[in-house]
PDB file of C-alpha atoms in Angstrom:
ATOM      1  CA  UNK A   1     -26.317 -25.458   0.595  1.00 78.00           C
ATOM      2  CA  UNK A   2     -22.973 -26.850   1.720  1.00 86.00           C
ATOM      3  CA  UNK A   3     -21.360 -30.277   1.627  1.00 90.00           C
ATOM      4  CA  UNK A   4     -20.804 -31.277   5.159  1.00 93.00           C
ATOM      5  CA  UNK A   5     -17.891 -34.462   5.977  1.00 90.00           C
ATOM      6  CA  UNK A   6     -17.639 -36.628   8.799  1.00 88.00           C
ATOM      7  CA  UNK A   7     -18.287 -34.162  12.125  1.00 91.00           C
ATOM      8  CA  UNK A   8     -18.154 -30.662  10.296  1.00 93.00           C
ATOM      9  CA  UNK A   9     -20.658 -28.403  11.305  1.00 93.00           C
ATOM     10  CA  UNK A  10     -21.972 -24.801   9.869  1.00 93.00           C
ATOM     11  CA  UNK A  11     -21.345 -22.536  12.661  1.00 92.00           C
ATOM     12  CA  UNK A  12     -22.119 -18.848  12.492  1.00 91.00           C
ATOM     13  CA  UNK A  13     -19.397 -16.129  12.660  1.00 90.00           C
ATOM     14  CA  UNK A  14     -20.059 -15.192  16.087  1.00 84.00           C
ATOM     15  CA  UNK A  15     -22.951 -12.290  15.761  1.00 72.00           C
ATOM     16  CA  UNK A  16     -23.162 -12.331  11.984  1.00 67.00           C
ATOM     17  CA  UNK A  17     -26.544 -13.500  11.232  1.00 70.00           C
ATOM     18  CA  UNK A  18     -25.399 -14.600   8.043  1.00 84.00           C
ATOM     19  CA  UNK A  19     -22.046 -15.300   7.280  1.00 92.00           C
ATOM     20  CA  UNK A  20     -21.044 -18.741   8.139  1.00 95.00           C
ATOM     21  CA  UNK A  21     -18.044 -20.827   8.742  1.00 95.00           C
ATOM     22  CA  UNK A  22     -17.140 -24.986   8.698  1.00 95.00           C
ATOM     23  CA  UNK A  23     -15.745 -26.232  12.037  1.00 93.00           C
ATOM     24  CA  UNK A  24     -15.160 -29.202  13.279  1.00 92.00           C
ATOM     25  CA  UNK A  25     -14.106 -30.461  16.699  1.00 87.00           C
ATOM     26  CA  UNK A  26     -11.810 -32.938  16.117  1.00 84.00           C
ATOM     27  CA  UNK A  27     -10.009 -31.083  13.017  1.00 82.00           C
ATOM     28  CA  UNK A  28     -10.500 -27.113  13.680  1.00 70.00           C
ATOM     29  CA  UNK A  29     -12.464 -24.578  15.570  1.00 81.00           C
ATOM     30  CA  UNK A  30     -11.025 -20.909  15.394  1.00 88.00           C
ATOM     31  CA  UNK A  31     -10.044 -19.259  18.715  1.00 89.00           C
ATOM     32  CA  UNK A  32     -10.438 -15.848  19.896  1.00 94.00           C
ATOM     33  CA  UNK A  33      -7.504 -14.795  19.093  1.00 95.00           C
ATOM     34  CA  UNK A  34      -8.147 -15.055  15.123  1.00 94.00           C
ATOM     35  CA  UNK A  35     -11.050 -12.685  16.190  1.00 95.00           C
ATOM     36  CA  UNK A  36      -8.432 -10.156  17.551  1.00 97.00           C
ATOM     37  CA  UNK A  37      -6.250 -10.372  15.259  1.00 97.00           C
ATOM     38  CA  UNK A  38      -8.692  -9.717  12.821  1.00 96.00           C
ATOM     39  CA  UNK A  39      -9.606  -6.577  14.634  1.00 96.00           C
ATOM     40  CA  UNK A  40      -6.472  -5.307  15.252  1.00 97.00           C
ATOM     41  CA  UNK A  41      -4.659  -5.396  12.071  1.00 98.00           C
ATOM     42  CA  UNK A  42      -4.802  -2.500   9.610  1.00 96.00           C
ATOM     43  CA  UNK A  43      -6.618  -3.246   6.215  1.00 96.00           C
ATOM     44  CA  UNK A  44      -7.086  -0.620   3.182  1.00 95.00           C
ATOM     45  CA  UNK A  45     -11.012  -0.089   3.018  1.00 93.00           C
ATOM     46  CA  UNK A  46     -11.782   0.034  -0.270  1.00 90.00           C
ATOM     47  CA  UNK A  47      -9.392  -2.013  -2.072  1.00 92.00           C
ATOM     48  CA  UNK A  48      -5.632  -3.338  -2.074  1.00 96.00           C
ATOM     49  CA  UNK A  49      -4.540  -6.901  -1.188  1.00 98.00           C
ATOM     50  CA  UNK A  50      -4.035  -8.861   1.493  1.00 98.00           C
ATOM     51  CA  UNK A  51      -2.472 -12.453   2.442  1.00 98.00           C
ATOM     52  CA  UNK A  52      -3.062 -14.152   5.443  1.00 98.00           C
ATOM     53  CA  UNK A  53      -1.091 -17.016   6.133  1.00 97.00           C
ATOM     54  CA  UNK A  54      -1.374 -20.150   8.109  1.00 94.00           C
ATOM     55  CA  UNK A  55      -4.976 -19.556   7.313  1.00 95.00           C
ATOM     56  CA  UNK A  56      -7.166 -22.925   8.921  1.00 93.00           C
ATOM     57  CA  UNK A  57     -10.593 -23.061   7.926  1.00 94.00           C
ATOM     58  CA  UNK A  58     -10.249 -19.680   6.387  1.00 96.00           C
ATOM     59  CA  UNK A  59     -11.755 -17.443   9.684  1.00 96.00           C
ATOM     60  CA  UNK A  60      -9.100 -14.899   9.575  1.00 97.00           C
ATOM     61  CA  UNK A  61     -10.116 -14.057   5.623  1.00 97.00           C
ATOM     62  CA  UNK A  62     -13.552 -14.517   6.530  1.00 97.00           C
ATOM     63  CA  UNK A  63     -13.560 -11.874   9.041  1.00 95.00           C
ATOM     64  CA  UNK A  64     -11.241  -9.444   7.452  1.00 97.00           C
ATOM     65  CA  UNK A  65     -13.953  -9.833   4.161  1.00 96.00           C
ATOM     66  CA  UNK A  66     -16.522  -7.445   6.267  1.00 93.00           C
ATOM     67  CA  UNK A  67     -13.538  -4.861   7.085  1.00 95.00           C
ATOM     68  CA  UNK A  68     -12.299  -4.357   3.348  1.00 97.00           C
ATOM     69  CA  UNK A  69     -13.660  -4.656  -0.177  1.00 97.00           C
ATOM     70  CA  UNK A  70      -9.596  -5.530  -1.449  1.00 97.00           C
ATOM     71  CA  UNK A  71      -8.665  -8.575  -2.587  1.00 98.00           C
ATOM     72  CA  UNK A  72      -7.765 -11.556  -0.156  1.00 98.00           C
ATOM     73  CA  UNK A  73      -5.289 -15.225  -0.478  1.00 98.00           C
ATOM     74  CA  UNK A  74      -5.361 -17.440   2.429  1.00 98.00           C
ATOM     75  CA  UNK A  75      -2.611 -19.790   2.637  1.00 97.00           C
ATOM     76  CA  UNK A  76      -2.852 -23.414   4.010  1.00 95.00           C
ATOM     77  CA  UNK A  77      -0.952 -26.330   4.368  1.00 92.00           C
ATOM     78  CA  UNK A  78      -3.373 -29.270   5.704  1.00 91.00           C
ATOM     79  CA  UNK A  79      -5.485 -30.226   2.834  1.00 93.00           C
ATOM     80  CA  UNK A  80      -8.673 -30.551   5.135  1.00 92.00           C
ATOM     81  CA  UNK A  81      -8.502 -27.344   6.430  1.00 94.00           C
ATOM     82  CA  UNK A  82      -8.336 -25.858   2.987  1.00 96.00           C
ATOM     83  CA  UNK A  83     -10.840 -27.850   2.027  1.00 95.00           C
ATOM     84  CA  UNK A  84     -13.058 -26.630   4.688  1.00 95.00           C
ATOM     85  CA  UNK A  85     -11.916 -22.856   3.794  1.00 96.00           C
ATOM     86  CA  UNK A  86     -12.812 -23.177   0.173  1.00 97.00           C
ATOM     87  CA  UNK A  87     -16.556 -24.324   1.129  1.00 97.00           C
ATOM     88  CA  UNK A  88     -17.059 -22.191   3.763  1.00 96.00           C
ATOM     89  CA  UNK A  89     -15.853 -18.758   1.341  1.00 97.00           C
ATOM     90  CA  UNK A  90     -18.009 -20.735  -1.274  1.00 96.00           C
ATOM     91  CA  UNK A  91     -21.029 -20.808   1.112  1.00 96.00           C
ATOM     92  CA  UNK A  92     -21.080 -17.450   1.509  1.00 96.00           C
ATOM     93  CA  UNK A  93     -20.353 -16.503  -2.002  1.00 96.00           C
ATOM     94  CA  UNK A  94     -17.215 -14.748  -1.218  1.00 97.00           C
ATOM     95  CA  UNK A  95     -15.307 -16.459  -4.237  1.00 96.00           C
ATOM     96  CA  UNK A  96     -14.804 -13.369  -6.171  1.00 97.00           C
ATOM     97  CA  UNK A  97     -12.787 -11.415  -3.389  1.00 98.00           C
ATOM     98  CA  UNK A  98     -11.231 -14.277  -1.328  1.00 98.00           C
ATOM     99  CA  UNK A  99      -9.001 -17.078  -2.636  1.00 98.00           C
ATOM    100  CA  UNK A 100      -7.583 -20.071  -0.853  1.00 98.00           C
ATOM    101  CA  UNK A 101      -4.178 -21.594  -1.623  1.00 97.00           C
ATOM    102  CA  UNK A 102      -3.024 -24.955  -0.788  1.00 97.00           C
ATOM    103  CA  UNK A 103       0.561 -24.891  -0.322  1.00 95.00           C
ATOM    104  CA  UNK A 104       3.048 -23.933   2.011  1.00 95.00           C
ATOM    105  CA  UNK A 105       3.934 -20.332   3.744  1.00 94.00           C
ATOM    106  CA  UNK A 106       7.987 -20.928   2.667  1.00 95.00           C
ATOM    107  CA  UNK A 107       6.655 -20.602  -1.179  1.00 96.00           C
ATOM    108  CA  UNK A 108       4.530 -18.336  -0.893  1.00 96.00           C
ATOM    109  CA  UNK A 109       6.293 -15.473  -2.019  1.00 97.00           C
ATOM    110  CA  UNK A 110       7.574 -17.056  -4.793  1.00 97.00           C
ATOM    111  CA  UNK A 111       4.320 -18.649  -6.129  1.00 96.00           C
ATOM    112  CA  UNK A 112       2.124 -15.295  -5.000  1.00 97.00           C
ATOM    113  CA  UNK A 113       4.839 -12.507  -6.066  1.00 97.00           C
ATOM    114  CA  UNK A 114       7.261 -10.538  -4.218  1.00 98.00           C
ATOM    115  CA  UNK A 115       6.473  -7.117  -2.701  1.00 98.00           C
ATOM    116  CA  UNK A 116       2.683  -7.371  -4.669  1.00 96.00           C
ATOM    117  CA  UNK A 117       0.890  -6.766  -1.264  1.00 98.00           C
ATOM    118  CA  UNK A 118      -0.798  -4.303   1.293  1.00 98.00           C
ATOM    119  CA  UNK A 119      -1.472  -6.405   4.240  1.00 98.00           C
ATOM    120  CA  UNK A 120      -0.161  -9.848   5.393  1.00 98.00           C
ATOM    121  CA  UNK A 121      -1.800 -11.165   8.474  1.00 98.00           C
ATOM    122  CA  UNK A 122      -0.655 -14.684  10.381  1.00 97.00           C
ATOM    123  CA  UNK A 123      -1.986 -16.602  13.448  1.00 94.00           C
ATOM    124  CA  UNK A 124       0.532 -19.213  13.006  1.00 90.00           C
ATOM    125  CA  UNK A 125       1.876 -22.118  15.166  1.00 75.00           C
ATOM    126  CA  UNK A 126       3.118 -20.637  18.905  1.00 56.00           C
ATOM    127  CA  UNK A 127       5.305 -23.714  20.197  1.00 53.00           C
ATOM    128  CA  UNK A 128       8.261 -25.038  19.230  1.00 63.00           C
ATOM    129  CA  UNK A 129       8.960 -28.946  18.807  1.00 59.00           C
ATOM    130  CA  UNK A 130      12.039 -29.400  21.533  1.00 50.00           C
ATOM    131  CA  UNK A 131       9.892 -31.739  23.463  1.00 51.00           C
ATOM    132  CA  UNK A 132       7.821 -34.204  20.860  1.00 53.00           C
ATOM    133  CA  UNK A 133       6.139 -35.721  23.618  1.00 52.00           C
ATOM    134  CA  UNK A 134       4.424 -32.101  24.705  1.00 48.00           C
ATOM    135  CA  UNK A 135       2.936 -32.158  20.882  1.00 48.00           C
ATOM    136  CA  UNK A 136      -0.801 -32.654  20.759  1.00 47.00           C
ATOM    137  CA  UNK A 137      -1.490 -36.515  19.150  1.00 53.00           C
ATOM    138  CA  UNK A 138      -4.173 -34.743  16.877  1.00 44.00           C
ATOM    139  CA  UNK A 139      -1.947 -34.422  13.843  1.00 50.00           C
ATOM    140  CA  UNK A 140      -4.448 -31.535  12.674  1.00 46.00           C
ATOM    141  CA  UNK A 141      -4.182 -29.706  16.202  1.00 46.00           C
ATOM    142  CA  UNK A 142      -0.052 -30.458  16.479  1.00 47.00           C
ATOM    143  CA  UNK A 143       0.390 -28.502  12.841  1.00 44.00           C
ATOM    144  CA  UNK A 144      -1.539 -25.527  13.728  1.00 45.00           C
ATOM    145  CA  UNK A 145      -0.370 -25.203  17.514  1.00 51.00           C
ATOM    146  CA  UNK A 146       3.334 -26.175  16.778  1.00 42.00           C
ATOM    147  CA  UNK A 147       6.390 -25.356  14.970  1.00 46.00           C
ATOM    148  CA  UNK A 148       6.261 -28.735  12.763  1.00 46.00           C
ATOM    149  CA  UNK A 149       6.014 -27.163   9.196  1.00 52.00           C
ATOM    150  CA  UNK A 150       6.961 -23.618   9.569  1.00 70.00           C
ATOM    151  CA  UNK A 151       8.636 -21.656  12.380  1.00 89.00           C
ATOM    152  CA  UNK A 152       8.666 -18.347  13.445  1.00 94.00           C
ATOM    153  CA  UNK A 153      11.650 -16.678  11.275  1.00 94.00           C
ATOM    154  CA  UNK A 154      10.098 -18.424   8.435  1.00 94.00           C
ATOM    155  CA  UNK A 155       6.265 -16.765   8.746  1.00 95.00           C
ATOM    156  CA  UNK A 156       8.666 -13.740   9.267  1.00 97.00           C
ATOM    157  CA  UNK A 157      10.774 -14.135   6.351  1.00 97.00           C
ATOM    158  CA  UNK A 158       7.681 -14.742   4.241  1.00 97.00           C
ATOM    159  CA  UNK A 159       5.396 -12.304   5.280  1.00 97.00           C
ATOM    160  CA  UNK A 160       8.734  -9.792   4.923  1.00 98.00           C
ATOM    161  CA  UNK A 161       8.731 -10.716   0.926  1.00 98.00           C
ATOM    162  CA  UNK A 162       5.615 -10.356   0.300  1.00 98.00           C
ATOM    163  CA  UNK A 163       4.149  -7.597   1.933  1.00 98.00           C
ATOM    164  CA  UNK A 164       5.100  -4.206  -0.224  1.00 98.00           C
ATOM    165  CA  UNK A 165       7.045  -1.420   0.951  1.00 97.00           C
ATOM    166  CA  UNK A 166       5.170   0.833   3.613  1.00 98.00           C
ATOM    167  CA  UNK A 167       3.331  -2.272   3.841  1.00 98.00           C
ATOM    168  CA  UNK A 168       1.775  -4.032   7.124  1.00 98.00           C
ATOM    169  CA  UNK A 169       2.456  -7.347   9.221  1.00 98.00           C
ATOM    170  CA  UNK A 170       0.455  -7.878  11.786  1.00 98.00           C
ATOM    171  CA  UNK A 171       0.656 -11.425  14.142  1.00 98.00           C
ATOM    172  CA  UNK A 172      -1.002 -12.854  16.970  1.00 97.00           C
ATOM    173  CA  UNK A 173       1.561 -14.640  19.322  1.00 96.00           C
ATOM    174  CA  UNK A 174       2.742 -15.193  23.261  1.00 95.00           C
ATOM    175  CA  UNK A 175       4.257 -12.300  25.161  1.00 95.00           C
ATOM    176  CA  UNK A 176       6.793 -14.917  25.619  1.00 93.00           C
ATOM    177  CA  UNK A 177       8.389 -14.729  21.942  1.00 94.00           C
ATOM    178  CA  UNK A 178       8.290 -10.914  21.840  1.00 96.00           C
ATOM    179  CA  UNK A 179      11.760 -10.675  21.950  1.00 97.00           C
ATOM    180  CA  UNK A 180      12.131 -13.031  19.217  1.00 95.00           C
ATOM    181  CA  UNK A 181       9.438 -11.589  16.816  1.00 97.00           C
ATOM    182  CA  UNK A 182      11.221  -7.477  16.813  1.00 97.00           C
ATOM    183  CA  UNK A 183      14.219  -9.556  16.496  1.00 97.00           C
ATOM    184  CA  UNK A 184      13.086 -11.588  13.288  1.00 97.00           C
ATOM    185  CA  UNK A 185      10.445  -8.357  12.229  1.00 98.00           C
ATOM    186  CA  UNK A 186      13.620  -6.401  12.848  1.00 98.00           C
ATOM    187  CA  UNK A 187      16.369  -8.475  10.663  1.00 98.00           C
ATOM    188  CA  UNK A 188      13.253  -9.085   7.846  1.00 98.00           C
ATOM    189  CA  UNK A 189      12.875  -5.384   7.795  1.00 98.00           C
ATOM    190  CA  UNK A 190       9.554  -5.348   9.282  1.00 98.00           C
ATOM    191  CA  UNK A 191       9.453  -2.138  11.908  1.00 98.00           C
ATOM    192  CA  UNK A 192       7.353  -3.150  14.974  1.00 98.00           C
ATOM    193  CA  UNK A 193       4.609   0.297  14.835  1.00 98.00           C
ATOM    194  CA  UNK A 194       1.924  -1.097  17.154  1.00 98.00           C
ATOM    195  CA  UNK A 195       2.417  -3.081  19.859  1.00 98.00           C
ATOM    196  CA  UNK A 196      -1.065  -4.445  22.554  1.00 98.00           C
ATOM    197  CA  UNK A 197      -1.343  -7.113  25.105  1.00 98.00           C
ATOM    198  CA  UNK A 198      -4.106  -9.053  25.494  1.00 98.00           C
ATOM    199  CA  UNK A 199      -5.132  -9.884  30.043  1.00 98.00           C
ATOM    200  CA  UNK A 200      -7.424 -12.813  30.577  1.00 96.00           C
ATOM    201  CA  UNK A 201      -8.420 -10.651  33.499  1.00 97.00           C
ATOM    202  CA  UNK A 202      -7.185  -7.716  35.963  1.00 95.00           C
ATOM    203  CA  UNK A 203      -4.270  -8.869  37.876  1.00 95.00           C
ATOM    204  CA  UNK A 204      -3.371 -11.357  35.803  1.00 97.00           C
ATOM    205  CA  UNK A 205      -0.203 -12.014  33.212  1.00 97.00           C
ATOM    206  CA  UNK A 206      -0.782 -11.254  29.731  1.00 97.00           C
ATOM    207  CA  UNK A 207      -1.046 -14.306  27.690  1.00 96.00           C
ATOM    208  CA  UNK A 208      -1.545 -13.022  23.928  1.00 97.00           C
ATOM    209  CA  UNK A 209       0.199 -10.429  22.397  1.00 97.00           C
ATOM    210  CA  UNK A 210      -0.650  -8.492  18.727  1.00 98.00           C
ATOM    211  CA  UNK A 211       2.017  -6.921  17.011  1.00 98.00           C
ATOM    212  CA  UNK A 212       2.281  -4.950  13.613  1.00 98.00           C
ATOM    213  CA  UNK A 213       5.049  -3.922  11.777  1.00 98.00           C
ATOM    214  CA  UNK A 214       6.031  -2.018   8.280  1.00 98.00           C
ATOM    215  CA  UNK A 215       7.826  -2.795   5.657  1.00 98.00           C
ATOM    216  CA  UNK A 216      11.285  -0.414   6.081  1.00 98.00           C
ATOM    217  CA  UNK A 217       9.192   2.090   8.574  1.00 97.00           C
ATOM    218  CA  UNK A 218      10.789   4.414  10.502  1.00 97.00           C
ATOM    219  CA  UNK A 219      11.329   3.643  14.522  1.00 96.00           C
ATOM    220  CA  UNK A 220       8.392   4.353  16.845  1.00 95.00           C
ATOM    221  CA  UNK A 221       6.907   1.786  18.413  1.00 97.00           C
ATOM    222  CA  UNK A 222       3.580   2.542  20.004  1.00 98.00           C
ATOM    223  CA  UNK A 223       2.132   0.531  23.054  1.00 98.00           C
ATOM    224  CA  UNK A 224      -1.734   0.524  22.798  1.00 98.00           C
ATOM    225  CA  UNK A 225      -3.865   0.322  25.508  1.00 97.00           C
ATOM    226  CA  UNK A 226      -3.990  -3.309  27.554  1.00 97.00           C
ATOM    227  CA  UNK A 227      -6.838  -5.750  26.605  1.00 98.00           C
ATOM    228  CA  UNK A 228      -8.368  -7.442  29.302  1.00 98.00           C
ATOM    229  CA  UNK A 229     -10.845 -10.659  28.164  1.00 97.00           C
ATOM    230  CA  UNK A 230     -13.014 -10.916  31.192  1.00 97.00           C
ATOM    231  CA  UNK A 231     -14.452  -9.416  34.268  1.00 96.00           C
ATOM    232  CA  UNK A 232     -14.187 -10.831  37.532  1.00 94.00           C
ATOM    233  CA  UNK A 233     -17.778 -12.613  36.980  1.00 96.00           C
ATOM    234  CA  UNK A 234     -16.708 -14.174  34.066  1.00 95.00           C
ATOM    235  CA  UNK A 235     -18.309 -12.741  31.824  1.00 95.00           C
ATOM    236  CA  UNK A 236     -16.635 -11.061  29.062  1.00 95.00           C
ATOM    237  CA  UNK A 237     -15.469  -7.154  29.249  1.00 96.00           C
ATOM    238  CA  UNK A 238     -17.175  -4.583  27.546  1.00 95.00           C
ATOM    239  CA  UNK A 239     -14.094  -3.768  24.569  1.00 95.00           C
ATOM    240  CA  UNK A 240     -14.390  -7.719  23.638  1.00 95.00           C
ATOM    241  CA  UNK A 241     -18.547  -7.539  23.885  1.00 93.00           C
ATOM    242  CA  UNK A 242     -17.934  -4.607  21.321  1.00 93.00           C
ATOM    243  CA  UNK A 243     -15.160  -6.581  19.234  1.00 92.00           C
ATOM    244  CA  UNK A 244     -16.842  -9.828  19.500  1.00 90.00           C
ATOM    245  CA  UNK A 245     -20.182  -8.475  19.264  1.00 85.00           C
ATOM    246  CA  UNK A 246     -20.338  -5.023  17.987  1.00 78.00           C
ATOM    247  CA  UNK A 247     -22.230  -4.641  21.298  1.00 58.00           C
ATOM    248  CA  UNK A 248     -21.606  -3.301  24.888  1.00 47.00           C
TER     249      UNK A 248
END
């Protein structure tokens, strides 16, 4: 069992039959692109350690829990979400490989230990806060979506500390800050490796990007194959059916 507040629910991790996750709609729901990051990023199989920061309700540590046996920190800022995190890993008696941290990203290295890790992962907030009127009144939603606690040099600079040398970043973002993330990866020395765009359909602009880089790697930046979400129908393609679904 699992202590439920306000509108939380106990949704299942899309097809998993029994892993679980806390969501609620007026605090947090996880997107797709946690699920691709998820999939894309490189994680050590049988054991290592791995950080994921600007973690939510804990989905990104969740997922990666069923790609590696290593050890796994998610950090969080918003005290509900970690709350929600910590119950959720607890529900599905994950406690003994995945630990969440209150706190915030900027301390993380010094609190978690420099250069101590394998893998750092981060979905973190993709707009900045120019125009306050543009951020979301949902406090919960305006942390997570925007650059009000952390911004982008600083999930940069943090991941760059932590992660070990030969080590891997890998972020979910807009095609629009690419130029800005190999700049920051670049001056954090984080080598962009592996680069993929994510379509919402044929014909269309990309509108996600996934990027990973390693710690003091050598140039050569590969461009994987394009993404595309959904078919002309609707429904989606058959490479997210399999990454969603483990299906065709």
């Amino acid at each position: 069992m699992v202590e439920l507040y306000g509108d939380e629910r106990l949704d299942y991790l899309l097809a998993d039959e029994e892993m679980r996750i806390i969501q609620s709609p007026s605090v947090f729901s996880f997107s797709l692109d946690a699920v691709l990051l998820s999939h894309f990023a490189y994680v050590p199989i049988r054991k290592g350690n791995l950080v994921d920061l600007c973690s939510g309700n804990g989905v990104i540590p969740l997922f990666l829990s069923k790609r590696t046996k290593g050890k796994i920190i998610g950090v969080e800022i918003q005290e509900r979400l970690h709350s929600m995190a910590q119950r959720s890993i607890a529900y599905n008696q994950l406690d003994g490989q995945i630990k969440m941290i209150h706190g915030d990203l900027k301390n993380a290295p010094q609190e978690l230990g420099y250069g101590q890790y394998d893998v750092v992962t981060c979905n973190p907030p993709y707009f900045t806060t120019s125009n306050k009127e543009e951020i979301n009144e949902n406090e919960h939603f305006a942390i997570a979506r925007h650059e009000i606690h952390c911004s982008l040099e600083d999930v940069i600079r943090a991941s760059s500390q932590l992660v070990k040398q030969g080590g891997k970043v890998a972020l979910v973002h807009r095609p629009g800050r690419l130029l800005d993330i190999v700049t920051l990866m670049r001056q954090y020395r984080l080598e962009p490796k592996r680069l993929q765009f994510v379509y919402p359909k044929d014909g269309k602009e990309a509108n996600t990007l996934l990027i990973e880089g390693t710690k003091d790697g050598s140039p050569d930046l590969k461009i994987l194959p394009p993404l595309v979400v959904y078919q002309d129908n609707d429904e989606y393609t058959d490479k997210l059916k399999r990454i969603l679904y483990g299906t065709k």
